[in-house]
CSV table of C-alpha atoms in Angstrom, one decimal:
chain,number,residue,atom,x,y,z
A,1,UNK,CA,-80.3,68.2,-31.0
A,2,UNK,CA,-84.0,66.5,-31.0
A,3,UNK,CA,-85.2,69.5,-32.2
A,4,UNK,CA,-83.0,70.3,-35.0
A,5,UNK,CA,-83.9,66.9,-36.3
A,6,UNK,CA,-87.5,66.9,-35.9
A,7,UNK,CA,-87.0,70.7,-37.8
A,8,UNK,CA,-85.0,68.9,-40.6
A,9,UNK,CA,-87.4,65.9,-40.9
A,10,UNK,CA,-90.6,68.1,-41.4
A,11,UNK,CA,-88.7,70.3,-43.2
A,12,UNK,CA,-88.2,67.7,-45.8
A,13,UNK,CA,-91.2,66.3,-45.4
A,14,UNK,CA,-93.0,69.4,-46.7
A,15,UNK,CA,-90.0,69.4,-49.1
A,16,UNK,CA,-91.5,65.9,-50.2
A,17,UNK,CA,-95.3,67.2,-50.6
A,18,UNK,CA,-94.1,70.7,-52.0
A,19,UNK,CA,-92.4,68.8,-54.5
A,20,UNK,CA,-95.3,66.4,-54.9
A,21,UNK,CA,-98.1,68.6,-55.3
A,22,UNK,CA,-95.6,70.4,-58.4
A,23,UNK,CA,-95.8,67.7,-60.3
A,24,UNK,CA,-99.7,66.5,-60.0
A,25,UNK,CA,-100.0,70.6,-60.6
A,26,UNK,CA,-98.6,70.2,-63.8
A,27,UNK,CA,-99.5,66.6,-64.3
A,28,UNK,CA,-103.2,68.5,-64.5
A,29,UNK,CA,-102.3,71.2,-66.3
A,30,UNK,CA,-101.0,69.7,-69.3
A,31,UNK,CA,-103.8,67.3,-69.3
A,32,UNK,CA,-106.3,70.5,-69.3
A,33,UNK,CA,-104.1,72.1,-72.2
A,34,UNK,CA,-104.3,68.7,-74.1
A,35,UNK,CA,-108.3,68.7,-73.3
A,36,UNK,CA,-108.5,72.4,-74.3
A,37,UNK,CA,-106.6,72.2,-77.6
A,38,UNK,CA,-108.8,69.3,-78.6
A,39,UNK,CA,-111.6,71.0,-77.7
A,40,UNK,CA,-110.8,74.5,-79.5
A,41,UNK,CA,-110.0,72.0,-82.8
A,42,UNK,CA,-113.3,70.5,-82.7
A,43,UNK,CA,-115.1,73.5,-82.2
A,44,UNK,CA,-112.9,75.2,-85.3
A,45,UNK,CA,-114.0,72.0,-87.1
A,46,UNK,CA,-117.4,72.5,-86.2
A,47,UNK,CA,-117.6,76.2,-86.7
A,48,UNK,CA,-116.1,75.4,-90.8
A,49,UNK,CA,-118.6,72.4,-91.2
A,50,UNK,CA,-122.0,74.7,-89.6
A,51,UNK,CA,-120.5,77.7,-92.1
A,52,UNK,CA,-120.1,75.6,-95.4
A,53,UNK,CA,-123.7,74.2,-94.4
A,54,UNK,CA,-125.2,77.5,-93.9
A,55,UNK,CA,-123.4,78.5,-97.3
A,56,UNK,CA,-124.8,75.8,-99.2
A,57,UNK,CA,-128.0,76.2,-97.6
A,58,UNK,CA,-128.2,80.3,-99.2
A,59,UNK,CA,-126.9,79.1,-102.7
A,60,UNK,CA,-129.8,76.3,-103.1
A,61,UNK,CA,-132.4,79.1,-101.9
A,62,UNK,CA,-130.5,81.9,-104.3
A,63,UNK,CA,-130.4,78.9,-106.9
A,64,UNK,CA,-133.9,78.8,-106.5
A,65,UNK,CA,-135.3,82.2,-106.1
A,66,UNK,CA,-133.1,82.5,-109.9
A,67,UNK,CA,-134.2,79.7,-111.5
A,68,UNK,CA,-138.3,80.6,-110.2
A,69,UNK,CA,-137.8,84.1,-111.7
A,70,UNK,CA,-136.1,83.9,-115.1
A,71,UNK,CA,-137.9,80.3,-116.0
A,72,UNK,CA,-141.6,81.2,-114.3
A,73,UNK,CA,-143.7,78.2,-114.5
A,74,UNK,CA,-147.8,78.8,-113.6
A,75,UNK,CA,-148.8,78.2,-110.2
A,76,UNK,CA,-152.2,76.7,-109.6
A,77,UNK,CA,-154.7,78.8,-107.0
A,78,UNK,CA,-156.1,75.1,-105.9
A,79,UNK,CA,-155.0,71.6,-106.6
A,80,UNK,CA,-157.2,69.9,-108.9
A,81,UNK,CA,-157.3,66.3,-110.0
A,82,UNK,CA,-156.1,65.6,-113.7
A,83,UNK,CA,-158.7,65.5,-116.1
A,84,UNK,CA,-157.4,62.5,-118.0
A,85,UNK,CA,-156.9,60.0,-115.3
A,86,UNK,CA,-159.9,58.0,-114.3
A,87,UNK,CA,-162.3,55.8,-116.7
A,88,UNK,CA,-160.1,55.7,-119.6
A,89,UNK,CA,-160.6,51.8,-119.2
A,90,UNK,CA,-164.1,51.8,-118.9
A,91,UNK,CA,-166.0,50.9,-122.5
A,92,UNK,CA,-168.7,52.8,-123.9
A,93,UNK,CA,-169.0,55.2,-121.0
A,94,UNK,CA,-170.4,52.3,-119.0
């Protein structure tokens, strides 16, 4: 008699923790599947916004390259300072 009740009390007792341990389990895992959809949308979002940027990035240096080629404009060899900007004040050459 003793020992079928001590067999039915830890049988229920592990009943208990089975039972338990179930629901933290899938407490956890539907907090990880929240966490990972999250995640996998921010990345998407991320992935869109670095793509658009990288887009945008190759039509300004095509823009470029275009607008450099069909309206050339003359590149210097040196900088030089502008011949009409100093002593234009100064009277008589003094």
């Amino acid at each position: 008699m003793r020992y079928d009740m001590a067999t039915q009390a830890c049988d229920t007792r592990n009943t208990v923790q089975n039972a338990t341990r179930d629901i933290i389990d899938a407490n956890n895992q539907n907090s990880r599947a929240i966490l990972d959809f999250l995640t996998q949308s921010k990345l998407s979002d991320l992935q869109a916004e670095n793509q658009g940027l990288k887009l945008a990035a190759s039509q300004a240096a095509q823009n470029s390259y275009l607008v450099s080629q069909l309206r050339p404009s003359p590149i210097p060899a040196y900088t030089v300072q502008n011949p009409y900007c100093c002593n234009q004040f100064a009277g008589c050459g003094c």
